[in-house]
């Protein structure tokens, strides 16, 4: 057999696969010509496994720390910072020339137990600024973008401004948001400072109200001179609810001069049929439609999924399922590409061809 015939015969692919090498074009390669960054959330413990580390290095031009940069991970005690795990993650990314998103500096969850015991209105400001200064300075020059504040809006908390009644709000008041952004900007002027939020992508009355409240918050941040440069749309999608309100929302965000990142994409398949092949096909359809919608106008600069392999998905631990286990991500439990991977690859290639 001639070499050319061998390569096109499919035997080459089988031989390469047998040798453990991947043959399909990676997400990173598919997105490269467009300049779009693509990647995933990663945990420190996952990069210990060679096969998984290889998958990340091959697929991702950007990663975000899933848990290792949260307060709970970095702050064993009020007077202590432990950067061991986060540093290992950053070193791995740097070695593989992958950009890093920092997640996150200020959130109502993942606060250490000691925080709830000692935080009071008279020391909360100092706790917040000291944390942000120390963490952002520690990683200065290494972080592509920081999720400075995460999930500050909850319309169900019934405040006129839409803000969540979080510990930070209760202790400091709405200006905690401005303080957080100003402190981060001072500590690393090079990182893109991001407000990150869920419940913005799909339609529904609650999400519509949330988009409204988020745009109001972004405008308020601008008026109050908070140095914010980007919005992170988490994109934990649920089933195949439509996203018809998203374009208008993205237009409003763009009018404010903000960049947009898709920061935590996955597709909850709970409402899909139990048959695995059918479910994977439907999940892939949601990936395709969503990426098509958000990439059409080129508002978005980066797309990150919340994990690469189903086996590591937070949804596996988060909810009890009657039928089947969650399959929300582009790779299966054996790290093989699923229909969702090929849907992502195809949409990324479309953007690359268009630019
Ligand atoms: C989740 C992690 O994936 C879990 O491992 C952890 O137990 C809880 O947090 N929105 C966010 C992320 O901004 O930080 C959350 O991550 C998922 C929802």
Short mmCIF file of C-alpha atoms and ligand atoms in Angstrom, two decimals:
data_model
loop_
_atom_site.label_atom_id
_atom_site.label_comp_id
_atom_site.label_asym_id
_atom_site.label_seq_id
_atom_site.Cartn_x
_atom_site.Cartn_y
_atom_site.Cartn_z
CA UNK A 1 0.00 0.00 0.00
CA UNK A 2 1.31 3.46 -0.89
CA UNK A 3 1.77 5.88 2.00
CA UNK A 4 -0.95 8.17 0.66
CA UNK A 5 -3.39 5.27 0.36
CA UNK A 6 -2.45 4.07 3.81
CA UNK A 7 -3.13 7.48 5.32
CA UNK A 8 -6.52 7.82 3.66
CA UNK A 9 -7.55 4.23 4.26
CA UNK A 10 -8.46 4.66 7.89
CA UNK A 11 -5.76 2.15 8.88
CA UNK A 12 -3.54 5.08 9.80
CA UNK A 13 -6.13 6.40 12.23
CA UNK A 14 -6.52 2.98 13.78
CA UNK A 15 -2.75 2.52 14.04
CA UNK A 16 -2.33 5.95 15.63
CA UNK A 17 -5.16 5.29 18.05
CA UNK A 18 -3.62 1.96 18.98
CA UNK A 19 -0.41 3.85 19.72
CA UNK A 20 -2.41 6.07 22.07
CA UNK A 21 -2.27 9.13 19.82
CA UNK A 22 -5.35 11.14 18.89
CA UNK A 23 -6.21 11.72 15.29
CA UNK A 24 -9.06 14.22 15.42
CA UNK A 25 -8.35 17.93 15.20
CA UNK A 26 -8.31 19.38 18.72
CA UNK A 27 -10.60 22.18 19.93
CA UNK A 28 -7.56 24.41 20.30
CA UNK A 29 -6.50 23.74 16.70
CA UNK A 30 -10.03 24.25 15.38
CA UNK A 31 -10.30 27.64 17.13
CA UNK A 32 -6.75 28.87 16.50
CA UNK A 33 -7.22 30.68 13.16
CA UNK A 34 -10.03 32.79 14.68
CA UNK A 35 -8.03 33.83 17.73
CA UNK A 36 -10.79 32.47 19.95
CA UNK A 37 -9.53 30.89 23.16
CA UNK A 38 -10.98 27.52 24.12
CA UNK A 39 -10.53 25.40 27.20
CA UNK A 40 -11.85 23.93 30.40
CA UNK A 41 -11.99 24.07 34.17
CA UNK A 42 -9.24 21.95 35.74
CA UNK A 43 -8.48 20.73 39.22
CA UNK A 44 -5.04 20.28 40.69
CA UNK A 45 -5.60 16.57 41.37
CA UNK A 46 -6.58 15.87 37.74
CA UNK A 47 -3.28 16.97 36.22
CA UNK A 48 -1.49 14.21 38.15
CA UNK A 49 -2.90 11.69 35.69
CA UNK A 50 -0.71 11.67 32.57
CA UNK A 51 -3.50 10.80 30.11
CA UNK A 52 -5.70 13.58 31.43
CA UNK A 53 -2.89 16.15 31.53
CA UNK A 54 -2.15 15.27 27.90
CA UNK A 55 -5.79 15.76 26.94
CA UNK A 56 -5.85 19.20 28.57
CA UNK A 57 -2.59 20.22 26.91
CA UNK A 58 -3.87 19.06 23.52
CA UNK A 59 -7.35 20.58 23.66
CA UNK A 60 -6.96 23.80 25.64
CA UNK A 61 -5.48 27.22 24.95
CA UNK A 62 -6.93 28.44 28.27
CA UNK A 63 -7.87 26.77 31.56
CA UNK A 64 -9.64 27.96 34.69
CA UNK A 65 -9.08 26.70 38.20
CA UNK A 66 -12.21 24.75 39.19
CA UNK A 67 -11.74 24.92 42.97
CA UNK A 68 -8.08 25.50 43.85
CA UNK A 69 -8.20 29.31 43.87
CA UNK A 70 -11.37 29.64 45.93
CA UNK A 71 -11.20 31.04 49.47
CA UNK A 72 -11.75 27.62 50.99
CA UNK A 73 -8.74 26.20 49.12
CA UNK A 74 -6.37 29.14 49.67
CA UNK A 75 -7.26 30.09 53.25
CA UNK A 76 -6.74 27.34 55.86
CA UNK A 77 -6.80 29.98 58.63
CA UNK A 78 -7.46 33.73 58.95
CA UNK A 79 -3.74 34.52 58.94
CA UNK A 80 -2.68 31.84 56.40
CA UNK A 81 -2.52 31.45 52.64
CA UNK A 82 -1.75 28.08 51.05
CA UNK A 83 -0.90 28.38 47.37
CA UNK A 84 0.49 24.84 46.90
CA UNK A 85 -2.29 23.43 44.73
CA UNK A 86 -3.02 26.61 42.81
CA UNK A 87 0.71 27.07 42.10
CA UNK A 88 0.93 23.52 40.72
CA UNK A 89 -1.96 24.26 38.38
CA UNK A 90 -0.38 27.50 37.19
CA UNK A 91 2.99 25.78 36.67
CA UNK A 92 1.30 23.05 34.59
CA UNK A 93 -0.46 25.64 32.43
CA UNK A 94 2.67 27.72 31.95
CA UNK A 95 4.71 24.67 31.00
CA UNK A 96 2.17 23.87 28.31
CA UNK A 97 1.74 27.53 27.23
CA UNK A 98 -1.92 27.55 28.26
CA UNK A 99 -3.51 30.78 29.49
CA UNK A 100 -5.08 30.78 32.96
CA UNK A 101 -8.31 32.26 34.32
CA UNK A 102 -8.43 32.93 38.03
CA UNK A 103 -11.66 31.84 39.76
CA UNK A 104 -12.67 33.52 42.03
CA UNK A 105 -11.94 36.34 44.49
CA UNK A 106 -15.32 37.12 45.99
CA UNK A 107 -18.27 34.72 46.19
CA UNK A 108 -20.97 33.78 48.70
CA UNK A 109 -19.91 30.10 48.51
CA UNK A 110 -16.65 28.27 49.27
CA UNK A 111 -15.88 30.51 52.21
CA UNK A 112 -13.92 28.71 54.94
CA UNK A 113 -15.72 27.90 58.20
CA UNK A 114 -13.56 30.37 60.13
CA UNK A 115 -14.85 33.17 57.89
CA UNK A 116 -18.40 32.81 59.17
CA UNK A 117 -17.14 32.90 62.74
CA UNK A 118 -14.91 35.96 62.55
CA UNK A 119 -16.28 38.18 59.77
CA UNK A 120 -18.10 41.22 61.15
CA UNK A 121 -19.16 44.55 59.62
CA UNK A 122 -16.11 46.26 61.09
CA UNK A 123 -13.47 43.86 59.67
CA UNK A 124 -15.13 42.61 56.45
CA UNK A 125 -13.66 45.30 54.21
CA UNK A 126 -10.17 44.53 55.47
CA UNK A 127 -10.74 40.77 55.03
CA UNK A 128 -11.82 41.30 51.43
CA UNK A 129 -9.08 43.72 50.39
CA UNK A 130 -6.34 41.77 52.16
CA UNK A 131 -7.41 38.54 50.43
CA UNK A 132 -7.64 40.10 46.98
CA UNK A 133 -4.36 42.01 47.33
CA UNK A 134 -2.45 38.94 48.49
CA UNK A 135 -3.90 36.48 45.98
CA UNK A 136 -3.83 38.73 42.92
CA UNK A 137 -0.29 39.90 43.71
CA UNK A 138 0.85 36.31 44.19
CA UNK A 139 -0.21 35.43 40.63
CA UNK A 140 0.58 38.82 39.11
CA UNK A 141 1.45 38.64 35.41
CA UNK A 142 0.31 35.02 35.13
CA UNK A 143 -3.47 35.40 34.95
CA UNK A 144 -5.34 36.09 31.71
CA UNK A 145 -8.49 37.15 33.56
CA UNK A 146 -9.85 37.09 37.09
CA UNK A 147 -13.41 36.35 38.11
CA UNK A 148 -13.32 39.15 40.64
CA UNK A 149 -16.91 38.76 41.78
CA UNK A 150 -18.99 35.63 41.22
CA UNK A 151 -22.80 35.40 41.27
CA UNK A 152 -23.66 38.70 42.99
CA UNK A 153 -27.18 38.82 41.56
CA UNK A 154 -30.20 36.80 42.71
CA UNK A 155 -33.53 38.28 41.73
CA UNK A 156 -35.29 35.90 44.10
CA UNK A 157 -33.76 37.76 47.03
CA UNK A 158 -36.27 40.49 46.14
CA UNK A 159 -34.07 43.55 46.50
CA UNK A 160 -34.81 46.47 44.18
CA UNK A 161 -31.23 46.36 42.85
CA UNK A 162 -31.39 42.60 42.21
CA UNK A 163 -28.35 41.95 44.41
CA UNK A 164 -27.99 38.67 46.26
CA UNK A 165 -28.15 38.87 50.06
CA UNK A 166 -24.66 37.36 50.30
CA UNK A 167 -22.35 37.57 53.32
CA UNK A 168 -20.42 40.31 51.50
CA UNK A 169 -23.51 42.37 50.85
CA UNK A 170 -24.76 41.90 54.39
CA UNK A 171 -21.40 42.86 55.90
CA UNK A 172 -20.29 45.70 53.63
CA UNK A 173 -23.22 46.81 51.46
CA UNK A 174 -23.29 47.09 47.64
CA UNK A 175 -19.96 48.93 47.54
CA UNK A 176 -18.20 45.61 48.21
CA UNK A 177 -18.38 45.09 44.45
CA UNK A 178 -16.54 48.33 43.68
CA UNK A 179 -13.97 47.65 46.40
CA UNK A 180 -13.26 44.18 44.99
CA UNK A 181 -12.66 45.43 41.44
CA UNK A 182 -10.55 48.40 42.55
CA UNK A 183 -8.36 46.23 44.77
CA UNK A 184 -7.82 43.64 42.02
CA UNK A 185 -6.94 46.30 39.44
CA UNK A 186 -4.29 47.77 41.69
CA UNK A 187 -2.76 44.37 42.43
CA UNK A 188 -2.48 43.24 38.78
CA UNK A 189 -3.30 45.89 36.18
CA UNK A 190 -2.61 43.34 33.41
CA UNK A 191 -5.41 40.85 34.18
CA UNK A 192 -8.84 41.29 32.56
CA UNK A 193 -11.25 41.85 35.44
CA UNK A 194 -14.47 39.92 35.05
CA UNK A 195 -17.89 39.73 36.65
CA UNK A 196 -19.06 36.09 36.39
CA UNK A 197 -22.72 35.00 36.57
CA UNK A 198 -25.09 32.09 35.85
CA UNK A 199 -28.68 31.96 34.62
CA UNK A 200 -28.12 34.36 31.72
CA UNK A 201 -28.00 32.14 28.66
CA UNK A 202 -31.37 30.43 28.32
CA UNK A 203 -34.87 31.89 28.17
CA UNK A 204 -37.38 31.85 31.01
CA UNK A 205 -38.93 34.55 33.22
CA UNK A 206 -36.35 34.21 35.99
CA UNK A 207 -33.42 34.41 33.58
CA UNK A 208 -34.99 37.38 31.78
CA UNK A 209 -35.21 39.25 35.10
CA UNK A 210 -31.64 38.25 35.89
CA UNK A 211 -30.28 39.56 32.57
CA UNK A 212 -32.04 42.82 33.32
CA UNK A 213 -30.55 43.01 36.82
CA UNK A 214 -27.07 42.12 35.55
CA UNK A 215 -27.11 44.87 32.90
CA UNK A 216 -28.23 47.31 35.62
CA UNK A 217 -25.40 46.12 37.86
CA UNK A 218 -22.80 46.47 35.08
CA UNK A 219 -23.99 50.04 34.42
CA UNK A 220 -23.88 50.80 38.14
CA UNK A 221 -20.32 49.43 38.33
CA UNK A 222 -19.30 51.68 35.44
CA UNK A 223 -20.92 54.74 37.07
CA UNK A 224 -19.08 53.96 40.29
CA UNK A 225 -15.76 53.65 38.47
CA UNK A 226 -15.22 49.97 39.14
CA UNK A 227 -12.46 48.83 36.76
CA UNK A 228 -14.43 45.99 35.14
CA UNK A 229 -13.49 44.80 31.66
CA UNK A 230 -15.46 41.63 31.00
CA UNK A 231 -18.59 39.63 31.70
CA UNK A 232 -18.35 35.88 32.26
CA UNK A 233 -21.48 34.02 31.18
CA UNK A 234 -21.25 30.72 33.05
CA UNK A 235 -23.53 28.79 30.69
CA UNK A 236 -24.56 25.80 32.79
CA UNK A 237 -27.25 24.96 30.27
CA UNK A 238 -30.33 22.97 31.21
CA UNK A 239 -31.83 20.69 28.57
CA UNK A 240 -32.65 22.37 25.29
CA UNK A 241 -34.44 25.52 26.41
CA UNK A 242 -33.97 28.25 23.76
CA UNK A 243 -31.68 31.30 24.00
CA UNK A 244 -33.64 33.87 22.03
CA UNK A 245 -33.06 36.68 24.56
CA UNK A 246 -29.30 36.22 24.58
CA UNK A 247 -28.42 38.26 21.46
CA UNK A 248 -30.15 41.36 22.80
CA UNK A 249 -28.45 40.94 26.16
CA UNK A 250 -25.04 40.54 24.51
CA UNK A 251 -25.71 43.74 22.54
CA UNK A 252 -26.34 45.64 25.77
CA UNK A 253 -23.17 44.24 27.31
CA UNK A 254 -21.19 45.20 24.26
CA UNK A 255 -22.55 48.77 24.39
CA UNK A 256 -20.87 49.01 27.78
CA UNK A 257 -17.57 48.16 26.10
CA UNK A 258 -17.18 44.87 27.96
CA UNK A 259 -15.60 41.71 26.58
CA UNK A 260 -17.53 38.47 27.00
CA UNK A 261 -16.24 35.04 28.03
CA UNK A 262 -18.25 31.83 28.18
CA UNK A 263 -16.77 30.57 31.41
CA UNK A 264 -18.46 27.36 32.62
CA UNK A 265 -20.23 25.66 29.74
CA UNK A 266 -21.91 22.29 30.26
CA UNK A 267 -25.27 20.77 29.34
CA UNK A 268 -27.43 19.17 32.03
CA UNK A 269 -29.03 16.17 30.31
CA UNK A 270 -31.39 15.31 33.17
CA UNK A 271 -34.53 15.93 31.12
CA UNK A 272 -33.26 13.94 28.11
CA UNK A 273 -34.18 10.30 27.34
CA UNK A 274 -32.28 7.57 29.23
CA UNK A 275 -30.80 6.03 26.05
CA UNK A 276 -27.15 7.08 26.10
CA UNK A 277 -26.67 7.51 22.34
CA UNK A 278 -29.84 9.57 22.08
CA UNK A 279 -28.85 11.66 25.09
CA UNK A 280 -25.35 12.32 23.72
CA UNK A 281 -26.86 13.39 20.41
CA UNK A 282 -29.20 15.83 22.14
CA UNK A 283 -26.43 17.24 24.34
CA UNK A 284 -24.34 17.77 21.19
CA UNK A 285 -27.28 19.59 19.60
CA UNK A 286 -27.38 22.04 22.51
CA UNK A 287 -23.62 22.65 22.23
CA UNK A 288 -24.02 23.28 18.50
CA UNK A 289 -26.97 25.68 18.84
CA UNK A 290 -25.46 27.56 21.77
CA UNK A 291 -22.05 28.04 20.18
CA UNK A 292 -23.71 29.05 16.92
CA UNK A 293 -25.75 31.70 18.75
CA UNK A 294 -22.92 33.23 20.76
CA UNK A 295 -20.21 32.96 18.15
CA UNK A 296 -22.28 34.30 15.28
CA UNK A 297 -21.58 37.95 16.07
CA UNK A 298 -18.12 37.31 17.43
CA UNK A 299 -18.89 38.95 20.81
CA UNK A 300 -17.18 36.19 22.69
CA UNK A 301 -13.40 35.94 23.17
CA UNK A 302 -13.13 32.63 25.03
CA UNK A 303 -15.19 29.47 25.52
CA UNK A 304 -14.45 27.23 28.51
CA UNK A 305 -16.36 24.11 29.48
CA UNK A 306 -16.74 23.21 33.16
CA UNK A 307 -14.52 20.13 32.88
CA UNK A 308 -13.57 18.09 29.81
CA UNK A 309 -14.59 14.56 30.78
CA UNK A 310 -18.00 13.49 32.10
CA UNK A 311 -16.30 11.52 34.84
CA UNK A 312 -15.09 14.77 36.47
CA UNK A 313 -18.26 16.81 36.05
CA UNK A 314 -19.59 18.58 39.14
CA UNK A 315 -23.08 17.40 38.08
CA UNK A 316 -22.09 13.81 38.91
CA UNK A 317 -21.86 14.76 42.59
CA UNK A 318 -24.42 17.49 42.67
CA UNK A 319 -27.63 15.70 41.89
CA UNK A 320 -29.17 12.32 42.41
CA UNK A 321 -30.53 10.82 39.22
CA UNK A 322 -33.26 8.28 38.77
CA UNK A 323 -32.17 7.27 35.28
CA UNK A 324 -28.58 7.20 34.11
CA UNK A 325 -25.66 9.39 35.07
CA UNK A 326 -24.85 12.85 33.83
CA UNK A 327 -23.07 13.14 30.46
CA UNK A 328 -22.74 16.93 30.16
CA UNK A 329 -19.23 17.37 28.68
CA UNK A 330 -17.35 16.83 25.37
CA UNK A 331 -15.37 13.73 26.47
CA UNK A 332 -16.67 10.50 28.00
CA UNK A 333 -15.43 8.68 31.10
CA UNK A 334 -12.69 7.00 29.06
CA UNK A 335 -11.54 10.39 27.73
CA UNK A 336 -12.88 9.64 24.27
CA UNK A 337 -14.55 12.41 22.24
CA UNK A 338 -18.37 12.42 22.26
CA UNK A 339 -20.79 13.97 19.76
CA UNK A 340 -20.60 17.18 21.87
CA UNK A 341 -16.87 17.37 21.10
CA UNK A 342 -17.48 17.13 17.36
CA UNK A 343 -20.24 19.74 17.61
CA UNK A 344 -17.85 22.15 19.36
CA UNK A 345 -15.11 21.41 16.87
CA UNK A 346 -17.43 22.10 13.91
CA UNK A 347 -18.72 25.40 15.34
CA UNK A 348 -15.20 26.60 16.21
CA UNK A 349 -14.04 25.77 12.69
CA UNK A 350 -16.92 27.78 11.24
CA UNK A 351 -15.74 30.88 13.13
CA UNK A 352 -12.17 30.23 12.02
CA UNK A 353 -13.26 30.01 8.37
CA UNK A 354 -15.35 33.18 8.60
CA UNK A 355 -12.63 35.44 10.05
C1 LIG B 1 -18.30 23.98 41.67
C2 LIG B 1 -17.26 22.90 41.48
O1 LIG B 1 -17.34 22.40 40.17
C3 LIG B 1 -17.46 21.78 42.49
O2 LIG B 1 -16.40 20.84 42.40
C4 LIG B 1 -17.52 22.37 43.89
O3 LIG B 1 -17.82 21.35 44.81
C5 LIG B 1 -18.56 23.47 43.99
O4 LIG B 1 -18.30 24.45 42.99
N1 LIG B 1 -20.58 28.07 39.55
C6 LIG B 1 -19.27 28.40 39.83
C7 LIG B 1 -18.30 27.32 40.16
O5 LIG B 1 -18.89 29.57 39.71
O6 LIG B 1 -17.29 27.74 41.04
C8 LIG B 1 -18.98 26.08 40.70
O7 LIG B 1 -18.00 25.07 40.82
C9 LIG B 1 -20.12 25.66 39.80
C10 LIG B 1 -21.15 26.76 39.68
#
